Short mmCIF file of C-alpha atoms in Angstrom, two decimals:
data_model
loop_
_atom_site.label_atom_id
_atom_site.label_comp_id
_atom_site.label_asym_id
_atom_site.label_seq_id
_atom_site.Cartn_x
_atom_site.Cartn_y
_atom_site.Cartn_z
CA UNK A 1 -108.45 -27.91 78.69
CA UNK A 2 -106.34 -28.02 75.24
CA UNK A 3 -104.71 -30.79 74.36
CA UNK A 4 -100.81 -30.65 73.31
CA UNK A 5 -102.50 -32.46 69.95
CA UNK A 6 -104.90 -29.16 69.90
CA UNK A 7 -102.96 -26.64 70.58
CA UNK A 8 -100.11 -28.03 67.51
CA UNK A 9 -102.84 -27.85 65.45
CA UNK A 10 -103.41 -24.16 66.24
CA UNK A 11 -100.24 -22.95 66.23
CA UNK A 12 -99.80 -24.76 62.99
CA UNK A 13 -97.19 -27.40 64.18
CA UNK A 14 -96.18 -30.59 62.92
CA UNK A 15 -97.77 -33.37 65.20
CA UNK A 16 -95.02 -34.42 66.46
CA UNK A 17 -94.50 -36.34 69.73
CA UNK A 18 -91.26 -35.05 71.78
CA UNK A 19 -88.35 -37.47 72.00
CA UNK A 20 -87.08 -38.79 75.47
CA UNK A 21 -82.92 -38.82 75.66
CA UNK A 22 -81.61 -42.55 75.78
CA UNK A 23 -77.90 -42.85 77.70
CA UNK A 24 -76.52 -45.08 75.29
CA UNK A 25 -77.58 -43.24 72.48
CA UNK A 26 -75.61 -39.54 71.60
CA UNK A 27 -78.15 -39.14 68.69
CA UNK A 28 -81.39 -38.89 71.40
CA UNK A 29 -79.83 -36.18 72.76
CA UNK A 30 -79.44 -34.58 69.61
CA UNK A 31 -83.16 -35.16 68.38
CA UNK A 32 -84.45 -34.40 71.93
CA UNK A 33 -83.71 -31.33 71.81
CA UNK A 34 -84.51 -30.65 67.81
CA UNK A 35 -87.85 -31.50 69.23
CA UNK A 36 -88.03 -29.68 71.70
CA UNK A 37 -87.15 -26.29 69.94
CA UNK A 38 -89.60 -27.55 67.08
CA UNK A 39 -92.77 -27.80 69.57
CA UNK A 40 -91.23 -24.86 71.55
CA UNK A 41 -94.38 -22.68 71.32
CA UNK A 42 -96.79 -25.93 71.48
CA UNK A 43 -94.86 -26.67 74.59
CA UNK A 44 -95.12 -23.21 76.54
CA UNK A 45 -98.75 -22.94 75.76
CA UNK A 46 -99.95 -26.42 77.15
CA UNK A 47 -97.37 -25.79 80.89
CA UNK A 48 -99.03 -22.50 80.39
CA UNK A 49 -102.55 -23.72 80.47
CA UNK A 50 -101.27 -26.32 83.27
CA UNK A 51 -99.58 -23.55 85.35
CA UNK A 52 -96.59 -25.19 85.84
CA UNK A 53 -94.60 -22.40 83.98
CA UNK A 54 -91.73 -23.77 86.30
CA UNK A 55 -91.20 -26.43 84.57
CA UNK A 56 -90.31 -24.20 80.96
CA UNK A 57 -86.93 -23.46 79.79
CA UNK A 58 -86.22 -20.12 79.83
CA UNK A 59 -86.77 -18.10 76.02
CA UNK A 60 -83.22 -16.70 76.72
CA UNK A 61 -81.23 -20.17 76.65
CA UNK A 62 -82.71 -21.35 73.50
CA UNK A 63 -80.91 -19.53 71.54
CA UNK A 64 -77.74 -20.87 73.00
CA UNK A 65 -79.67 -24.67 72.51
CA UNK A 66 -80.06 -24.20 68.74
CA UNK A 67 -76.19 -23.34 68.93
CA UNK A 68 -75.31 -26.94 70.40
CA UNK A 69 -78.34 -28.14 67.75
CA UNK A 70 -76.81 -26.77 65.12
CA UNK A 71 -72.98 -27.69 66.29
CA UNK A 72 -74.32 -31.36 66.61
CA UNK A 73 -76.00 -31.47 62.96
CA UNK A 74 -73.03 -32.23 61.11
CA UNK A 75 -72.34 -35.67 63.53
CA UNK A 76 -75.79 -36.92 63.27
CA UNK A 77 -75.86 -36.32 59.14
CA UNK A 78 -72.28 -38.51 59.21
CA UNK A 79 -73.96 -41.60 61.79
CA UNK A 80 -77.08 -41.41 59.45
CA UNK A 81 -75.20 -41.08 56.21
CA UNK A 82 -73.07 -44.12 56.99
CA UNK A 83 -75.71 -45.88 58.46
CA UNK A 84 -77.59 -46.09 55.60
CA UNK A 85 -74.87 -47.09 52.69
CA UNK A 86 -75.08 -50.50 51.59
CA UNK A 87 -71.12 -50.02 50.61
CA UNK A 88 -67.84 -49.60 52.10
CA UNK A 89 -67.30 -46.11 53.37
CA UNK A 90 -64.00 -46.54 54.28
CA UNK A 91 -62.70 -44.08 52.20
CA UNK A 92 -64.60 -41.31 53.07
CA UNK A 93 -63.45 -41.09 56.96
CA UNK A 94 -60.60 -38.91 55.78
CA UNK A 95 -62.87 -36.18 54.23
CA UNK A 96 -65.01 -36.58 57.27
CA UNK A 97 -62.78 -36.43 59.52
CA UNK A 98 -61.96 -32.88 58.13
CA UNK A 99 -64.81 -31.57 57.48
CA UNK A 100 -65.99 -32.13 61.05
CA UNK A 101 -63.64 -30.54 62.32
CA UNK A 102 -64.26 -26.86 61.36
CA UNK A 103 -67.31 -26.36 63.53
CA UNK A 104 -67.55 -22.86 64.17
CA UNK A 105 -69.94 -21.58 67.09
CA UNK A 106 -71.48 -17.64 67.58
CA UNK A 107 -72.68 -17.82 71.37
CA UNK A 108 -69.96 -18.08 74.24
CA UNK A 109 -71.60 -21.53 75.75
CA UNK A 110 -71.89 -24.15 72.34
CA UNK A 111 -68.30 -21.88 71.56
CA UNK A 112 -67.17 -24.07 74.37
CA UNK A 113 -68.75 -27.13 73.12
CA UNK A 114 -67.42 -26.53 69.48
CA UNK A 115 -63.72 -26.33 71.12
CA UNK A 116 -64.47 -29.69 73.09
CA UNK A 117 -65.37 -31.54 70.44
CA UNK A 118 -62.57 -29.70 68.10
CA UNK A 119 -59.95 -31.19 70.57
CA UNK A 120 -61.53 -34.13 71.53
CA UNK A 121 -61.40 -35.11 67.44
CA UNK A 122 -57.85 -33.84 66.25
CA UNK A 123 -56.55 -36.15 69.03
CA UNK A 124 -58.67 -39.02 67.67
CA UNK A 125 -57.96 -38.23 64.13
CA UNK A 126 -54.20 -37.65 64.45
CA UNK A 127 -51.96 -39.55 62.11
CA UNK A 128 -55.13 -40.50 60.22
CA UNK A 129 -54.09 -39.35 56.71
CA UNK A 130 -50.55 -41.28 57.37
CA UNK A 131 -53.09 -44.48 57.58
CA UNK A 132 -52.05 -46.60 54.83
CA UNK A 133 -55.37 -48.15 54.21
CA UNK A 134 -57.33 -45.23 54.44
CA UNK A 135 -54.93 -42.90 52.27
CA UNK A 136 -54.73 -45.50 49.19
CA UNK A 137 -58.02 -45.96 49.32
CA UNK A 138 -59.25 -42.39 49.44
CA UNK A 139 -57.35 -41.86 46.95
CA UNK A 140 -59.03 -45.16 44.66
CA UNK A 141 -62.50 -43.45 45.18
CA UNK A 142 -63.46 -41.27 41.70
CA UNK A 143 -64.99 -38.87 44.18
CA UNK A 144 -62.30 -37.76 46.27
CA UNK A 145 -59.07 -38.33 44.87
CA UNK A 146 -56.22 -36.06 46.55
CA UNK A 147 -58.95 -33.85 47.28
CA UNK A 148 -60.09 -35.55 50.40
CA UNK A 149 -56.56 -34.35 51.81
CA UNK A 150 -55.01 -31.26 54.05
CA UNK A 151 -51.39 -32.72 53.64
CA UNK A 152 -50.67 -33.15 49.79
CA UNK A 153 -47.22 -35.08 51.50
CA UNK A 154 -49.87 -37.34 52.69
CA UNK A 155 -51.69 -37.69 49.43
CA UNK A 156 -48.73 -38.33 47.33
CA UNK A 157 -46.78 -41.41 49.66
CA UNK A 158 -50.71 -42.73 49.27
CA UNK A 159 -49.99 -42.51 45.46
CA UNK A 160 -46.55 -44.32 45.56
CA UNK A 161 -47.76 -46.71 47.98
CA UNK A 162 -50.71 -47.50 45.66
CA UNK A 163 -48.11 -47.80 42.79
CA UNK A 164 -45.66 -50.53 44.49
CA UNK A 165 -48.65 -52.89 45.63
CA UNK A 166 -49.80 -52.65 41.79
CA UNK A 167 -46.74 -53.45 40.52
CA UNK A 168 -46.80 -56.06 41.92
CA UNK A 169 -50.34 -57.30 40.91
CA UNK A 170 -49.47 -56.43 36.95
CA UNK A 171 -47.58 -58.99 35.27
CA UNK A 172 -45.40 -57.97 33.19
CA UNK A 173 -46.43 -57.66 29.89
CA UNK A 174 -50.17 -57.38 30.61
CA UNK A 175 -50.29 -53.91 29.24
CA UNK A 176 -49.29 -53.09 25.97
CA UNK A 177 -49.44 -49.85 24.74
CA UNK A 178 -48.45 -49.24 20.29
CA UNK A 179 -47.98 -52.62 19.45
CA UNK A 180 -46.11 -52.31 16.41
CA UNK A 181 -45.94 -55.77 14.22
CA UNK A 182 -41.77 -55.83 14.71
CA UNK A 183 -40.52 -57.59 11.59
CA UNK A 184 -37.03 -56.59 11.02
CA UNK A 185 -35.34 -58.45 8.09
CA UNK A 186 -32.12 -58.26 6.32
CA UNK A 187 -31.60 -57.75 3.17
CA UNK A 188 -29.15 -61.03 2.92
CA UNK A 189 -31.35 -63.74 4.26
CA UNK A 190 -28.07 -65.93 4.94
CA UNK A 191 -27.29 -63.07 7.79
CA UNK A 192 -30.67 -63.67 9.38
CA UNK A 193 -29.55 -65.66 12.47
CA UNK A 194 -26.94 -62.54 13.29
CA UNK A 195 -29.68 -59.82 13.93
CA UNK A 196 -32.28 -62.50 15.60
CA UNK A 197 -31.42 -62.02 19.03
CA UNK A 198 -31.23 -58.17 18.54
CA UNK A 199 -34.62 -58.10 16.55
CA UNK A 200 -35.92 -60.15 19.36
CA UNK A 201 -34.85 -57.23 21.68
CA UNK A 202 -36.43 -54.46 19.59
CA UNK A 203 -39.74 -56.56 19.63
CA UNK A 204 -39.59 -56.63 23.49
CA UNK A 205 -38.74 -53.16 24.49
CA UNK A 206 -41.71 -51.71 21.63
CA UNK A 207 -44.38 -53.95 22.78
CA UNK A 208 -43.31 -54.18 26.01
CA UNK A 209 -44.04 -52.36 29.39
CA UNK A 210 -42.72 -53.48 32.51
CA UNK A 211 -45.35 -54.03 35.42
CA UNK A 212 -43.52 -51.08 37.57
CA UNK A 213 -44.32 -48.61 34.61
CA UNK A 214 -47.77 -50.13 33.31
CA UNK A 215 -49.30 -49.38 37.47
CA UNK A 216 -47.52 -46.34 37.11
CA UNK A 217 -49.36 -45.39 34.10
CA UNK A 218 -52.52 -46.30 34.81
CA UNK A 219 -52.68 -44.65 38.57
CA UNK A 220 -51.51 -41.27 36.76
CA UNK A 221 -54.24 -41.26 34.15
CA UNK A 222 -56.77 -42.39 37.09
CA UNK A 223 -55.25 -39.21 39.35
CA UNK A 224 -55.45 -36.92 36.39
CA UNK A 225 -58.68 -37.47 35.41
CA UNK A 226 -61.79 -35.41 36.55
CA UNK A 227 -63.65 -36.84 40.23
CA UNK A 228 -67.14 -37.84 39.70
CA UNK A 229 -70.46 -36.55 41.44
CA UNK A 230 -70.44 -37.09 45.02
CA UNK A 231 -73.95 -38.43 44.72
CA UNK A 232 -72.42 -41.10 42.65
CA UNK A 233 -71.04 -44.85 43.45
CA UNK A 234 -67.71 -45.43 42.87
CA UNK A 235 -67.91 -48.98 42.81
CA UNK A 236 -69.41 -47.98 39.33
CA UNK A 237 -67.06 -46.00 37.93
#
């Protein structure tokens, strides 16, 4: 009798051993049945070979299996993609969020699944681009920007949030922008002491930028500027 190894290699198969489902893991389910539909044909022939055709899933419901395959690829790329980084991904659950969201389905039973999970996740997700830690920093990573959000209301308080907790963290002073050497002098030296406290005034406001408006600066030439590769790190930008 073939072998399941034998009959892979005839059928020209990857050599694959099919996965067993784990409770306590979602993802088992998911590459269970990527498996399965992978060895499909390996499969029928060795229960065929066996007579126990009972025990084969019939060729009319895969179809509607690589559906809920298909529906579930997006969830298991997210869990392995964040898995995997070595960085905070914080500021991607926005974007995610979204993007998961717009499953779309062809066959009436994963159409059902695809609503499920549609539901299930807007009422998890609600109020998440309100999230004042998630917002500012979306909006700090070079890859996203406002373009991680649905509600641009959402994306601009992020901004002015991010603005107020920077002006704070700029002295003022810090950032000085056309420092002109400010030497003002009169043309009677005895009248010198007059004009000092005005000259000392001029020097201020020209070299000068309060913190409020050096944070506010600096956050609109970040915003304005062009958002990097995906592929990229931000923590190198």
């Amino acid at each position: 009798m073939d072998s399941p190894h034998l009959n892979q290699k005839r059928l020209n198969l990857p050599e694959h051993k099919l996965i067993q489902q784990v409770d306590t893991r979602w993802n088992s389910t998911y590459y269970m049945l990527e498996r399965y539909l992978e060895q499909y044909e390996a499969i029928k022939t060795t229960l065929c070979l066996l007579d126990r055709n009972d025990l084969m899933i019939p060729r009319e419901r895969n179809t509607a299996l690589q559906e809920v395959v298909k529906i579930l690829t997006p969830f298991e790329s997210v869990t392995r993609e964040i898995s995997s980084e070595n960085y905070i991904s914080g500021s991607k659950i926005i974007l995610i969020s979204r993007c998961l969201q717009r499953l779309e389905s062809t066959s009436v039973t994963s159409h059902s699944l695809a609503e499920s999970l549609v539901t299930e996740m807007r009422a998890l997700f609600l109020g998440m681009e309100e999230s004042n830690l998630l917002s500012v920093s979306t909006l700090l990573d070079a890859r996203f920007k406002k373009l991680a959000f649905s509600d641009k209301d959402a994306a601009e308080r992020g901004v002015r949030i991010h603005i107020s907790e920077a002006s704070v963290d700029v002295p003022a002073g810090n950032s000085r922008v056309n420092e002109p050497s400010v030497s003002i002098q009169s043309a009677e030296p005895q009248s010198n002491d007059l004009w000092k406290v005005f000259d000392k005034q001029v020097a201020q406001v020209a070299t000068q930028r309060t913190s409020s408006t050096s944070a506010y600066t600096e956050v609109q030439q970040f915003m304005r500027s062009p958002v990097i590769s995906r592929s990229e790190c931000p923590l190198k930008w």
